[in-house]
Short mmCIF file of C-alpha atoms in Angstrom, two decimals:
data_model
loop_
_atom_site.label_atom_id
_atom_site.label_comp_id
_atom_site.label_asym_id
_atom_site.label_seq_id
_atom_site.Cartn_x
_atom_site.Cartn_y
_atom_site.Cartn_z
CA UNK A 166 -106.95 -13.20 31.92
CA UNK A 167 -108.88 -14.36 28.90
CA UNK A 168 -108.63 -12.87 25.42
CA UNK A 169 -111.66 -10.62 25.82
CA UNK A 170 -110.44 -9.15 29.11
CA UNK A 171 -107.05 -8.41 27.55
CA UNK A 172 -108.78 -6.76 24.59
CA UNK A 173 -110.98 -4.69 26.90
CA UNK A 174 -107.91 -3.47 28.83
CA UNK A 175 -106.09 -2.52 25.63
CA UNK A 176 -109.10 -0.66 24.23
CA UNK A 177 -109.54 1.28 27.48
CA UNK A 178 -105.86 2.24 27.33
CA UNK A 179 -106.23 3.35 23.69
CA UNK A 180 -109.19 5.58 24.60
CA UNK A 181 -107.32 7.15 27.52
CA UNK A 182 -104.26 7.83 25.33
CA UNK A 183 -106.52 9.49 22.74
CA UNK A 184 -108.10 11.69 25.42
CA UNK A 185 -104.66 12.69 26.74
CA UNK A 186 -103.46 13.55 23.23
CA UNK A 187 -106.56 15.65 22.56
CA UNK A 188 -106.18 17.49 25.89
CA UNK A 189 -102.84 18.84 24.71
CA UNK A 190 -104.38 20.21 21.50
CA UNK A 191 -104.94 23.95 21.81
CA UNK A 192 -108.57 24.78 21.16
CA UNK A 193 -108.47 28.56 21.66
CA UNK A 194 -109.63 28.16 25.25
CA UNK A 195 -107.35 28.08 28.29
CA UNK A 196 -106.92 24.54 29.55
CA UNK A 197 -104.21 23.60 32.08
CA UNK A 198 -103.85 20.22 30.30
CA UNK A 199 -102.23 22.18 27.46
CA UNK A 200 -99.07 22.27 29.60
CA UNK A 201 -99.08 18.59 30.65
CA UNK A 202 -96.14 17.69 28.42
CA UNK A 203 -93.97 20.69 29.40
CA UNK A 204 -90.93 19.71 31.47
CA UNK A 205 -88.65 22.10 33.34
CA UNK A 206 -84.96 21.51 34.07
CA UNK A 207 -85.19 21.61 37.87
CA UNK A 208 -81.81 21.20 39.57
CA UNK A 209 -80.53 19.11 36.68
CA UNK A 210 -83.49 16.78 36.23
CA UNK A 211 -86.42 17.23 33.84
CA UNK A 212 -89.54 17.66 35.96
CA UNK A 213 -93.14 18.10 34.73
CA UNK A 214 -94.29 21.71 35.06
CA UNK A 215 -97.43 20.63 36.92
CA UNK A 216 -95.22 19.21 39.71
CA UNK A 217 -93.43 22.53 40.18
CA UNK A 218 -96.29 25.00 40.06
CA UNK A 219 -99.96 25.68 40.39
CA UNK A 220 -101.57 26.08 36.96
CA UNK A 221 -104.98 27.73 36.77
CA UNK A 222 -107.26 29.27 34.15
CA UNK A 223 -108.71 32.42 35.80
CA UNK A 224 -110.18 33.63 32.48
CA UNK A 225 -111.27 31.74 29.34
CA UNK A 226 -108.15 32.78 27.40
CA UNK A 227 -105.57 33.00 30.20
CA UNK A 228 -103.42 30.45 32.01
CA UNK A 229 -101.70 31.48 35.22
CA UNK A 230 -98.62 29.59 36.40
CA UNK A 231 -97.62 30.17 40.03
CA UNK A 232 -94.38 28.28 40.81
CA UNK A 233 -94.01 26.82 44.29
CA UNK A 234 -90.38 28.01 44.27
CA UNK A 235 -90.17 31.61 42.94
CA UNK A 236 -86.47 31.12 42.08
CA UNK A 237 -87.31 28.82 39.15
CA UNK A 238 -89.58 31.27 37.33
CA UNK A 239 -86.95 31.92 34.64
CA UNK A 240 -86.43 28.16 34.16
CA UNK A 241 -90.18 27.72 33.70
CA UNK A 242 -90.28 30.59 31.22
CA UNK A 243 -87.39 29.02 29.26
CA UNK A 244 -89.15 25.62 29.25
CA UNK A 245 -92.37 27.21 27.96
CA UNK A 246 -90.49 28.91 25.12
CA UNK A 247 -88.74 25.64 24.24
CA UNK A 248 -92.00 23.62 24.41
CA UNK A 249 -93.15 25.33 21.21
CA UNK A 250 -96.79 25.63 22.26
CA UNK A 251 -97.25 28.81 20.23
CA UNK A 252 -97.84 31.10 23.21
CA UNK A 253 -95.34 33.63 24.54
CA UNK A 254 -95.16 33.70 28.35
CA UNK A 255 -95.17 36.99 30.25
CA UNK A 256 -93.38 36.99 33.58
CA UNK A 257 -94.20 39.47 36.38
CA UNK A 258 -91.57 38.14 38.81
CA UNK A 259 -94.00 36.04 40.85
CA UNK A 260 -96.18 34.39 38.21
CA UNK A 261 -96.20 33.60 34.52
CA UNK A 262 -99.22 34.53 32.49
CA UNK A 263 -100.02 32.83 29.18
CA UNK A 264 -102.59 34.65 27.06
CA UNK A 265 -104.00 32.34 24.45
CA UNK A 266 -104.64 34.17 21.20
CA UNK A 267 -107.89 33.52 19.34
CA UNK A 268 -107.47 30.97 16.57
CA UNK A 269 -107.73 31.98 12.93
CA UNK A 270 -110.08 30.03 10.68
CA UNK A 271 -107.10 28.50 8.87
CA UNK A 272 -105.47 27.41 12.13
CA UNK A 273 -108.77 25.90 13.33
CA UNK A 274 -108.90 23.76 10.19
CA UNK A 275 -105.28 22.63 10.67
CA UNK A 276 -105.99 21.68 14.29
CA UNK A 277 -109.16 19.84 13.23
CA UNK A 278 -107.09 17.81 10.75
CA UNK A 279 -104.63 16.92 13.51
CA UNK A 280 -107.52 15.87 15.79
CA UNK A 281 -108.92 13.63 13.03
CA UNK A 282 -105.48 12.08 12.62
CA UNK A 283 -105.32 11.30 16.35
CA UNK A 284 -108.75 9.69 16.04
CA UNK A 285 -107.68 7.65 13.01
CA UNK A 286 -104.52 6.50 14.80
CA UNK A 287 -106.66 5.34 17.73
CA UNK A 288 -108.97 3.42 15.35
CA UNK A 289 -105.95 1.73 13.74
CA UNK A 290 -104.72 0.73 17.20
CA UNK A 291 -108.14 -0.72 18.07
CA UNK A 292 -108.24 -2.67 14.80
CA UNK A 293 -104.77 -4.07 15.52
CA UNK A 294 -105.98 -5.11 18.97
CA UNK A 295 -108.95 -6.86 17.33
CA UNK A 296 -106.65 -8.71 14.94
CA UNK A 297 -104.44 -9.86 17.83
CA UNK A 298 -107.47 -11.06 19.83
CA UNK A 299 -108.93 -12.89 16.82
CA UNK A 300 -105.58 -14.55 16.10
CA UNK A 301 -105.31 -15.68 19.72
CA UNK A 302 -108.83 -17.17 19.65
CA UNK A 303 -108.09 -19.01 16.40
CA UNK A 304 -104.92 -20.45 17.95
CA UNK A 305 -106.96 -21.65 20.94
CA UNK A 306 -109.49 -23.28 18.62
CA UNK A 307 -106.72 -25.02 16.64
CA UNK A 308 -105.19 -26.27 19.89
CA UNK A 309 -108.56 -27.65 20.93
CA UNK A 310 -108.93 -25.32 23.92
CA UNK A 311 -112.23 -23.91 22.63
CA UNK A 312 -114.88 -25.24 20.25
CA UNK A 313 -115.74 -23.83 16.83
CA UNK A 314 -119.05 -22.51 18.23
CA UNK A 315 -117.22 -20.77 21.10
CA UNK A 316 -114.83 -19.26 18.56
CA UNK A 317 -117.68 -17.88 16.45
CA UNK A 318 -119.47 -16.51 19.53
CA UNK A 319 -116.26 -14.89 20.84
CA UNK A 320 -115.44 -13.34 17.46
CA UNK A 321 -118.93 -11.80 17.35
CA UNK A 322 -118.55 -10.42 20.89
CA UNK A 323 -115.16 -8.95 20.03
CA UNK A 324 -116.57 -7.29 16.91
CA UNK A 325 -119.36 -5.70 18.97
CA UNK A 326 -116.82 -4.34 21.46
CA UNK A 327 -114.68 -2.99 18.62
CA UNK A 328 -117.70 -1.29 17.00
CA UNK A 329 -118.62 0.34 20.31
CA UNK A 330 -115.04 1.54 20.90
CA UNK A 331 -114.79 2.99 17.39
CA UNK A 332 -118.08 4.82 17.97
CA UNK A 333 -116.63 6.16 21.26
CA UNK A 334 -113.53 7.36 19.38
CA UNK A 335 -115.72 9.10 16.79
CA UNK A 336 -117.74 10.78 19.57
CA UNK A 337 -114.59 11.98 21.37
CA UNK A 338 -113.12 13.37 18.13
CA UNK A 339 -116.41 15.05 17.16
CA UNK A 340 -116.64 16.73 20.58
CA UNK A 341 -113.08 18.05 20.26
CA UNK A 342 -113.74 19.30 16.71
CA UNK A 343 -116.86 21.11 17.96
CA UNK A 344 -114.80 22.72 20.74
CA UNK A 345 -112.15 23.86 18.22
CA UNK A 346 -114.62 25.25 15.70
CA UNK A 347 -116.54 27.28 18.33
CA UNK A 348 -115.79 30.95 17.89
#
């Protein structure tokens, strides 16, 4: 793989990590991805909640968790309390219902700050990837593997890819902020 292909792969990974992080941010609307990082102690091994139950959002502010094995409902409830997601589960014996409270204006601003930080972290990662790619190209030029013209052309192409990725990050963050600030 050449330097640009490696860079492209790393940038794609950075964007997907950012999207995963933002999915777990509570935006006042029920989203099953909110529970992606919750693990349940299932017969002694930590297991992702989504592997043990069906998670659905029947209403805009409600998540419904239907475990495949009804015996583990108390374990799931304990895991939800320990996950510190800010929502208290209610258990009816067969299912767990999570009612997501509306966000206060202050909480919306805090969440927006966190979203911006995720976006900034992703931009830093992309810039680090650019630096690594540029360094690799300069090494190749020093070693005589590529010409000075090829180096300049490659550096320009990399910068264009970086600019596009940073714009994508800004768009993703802006969309999440809009979702959070909707009342």
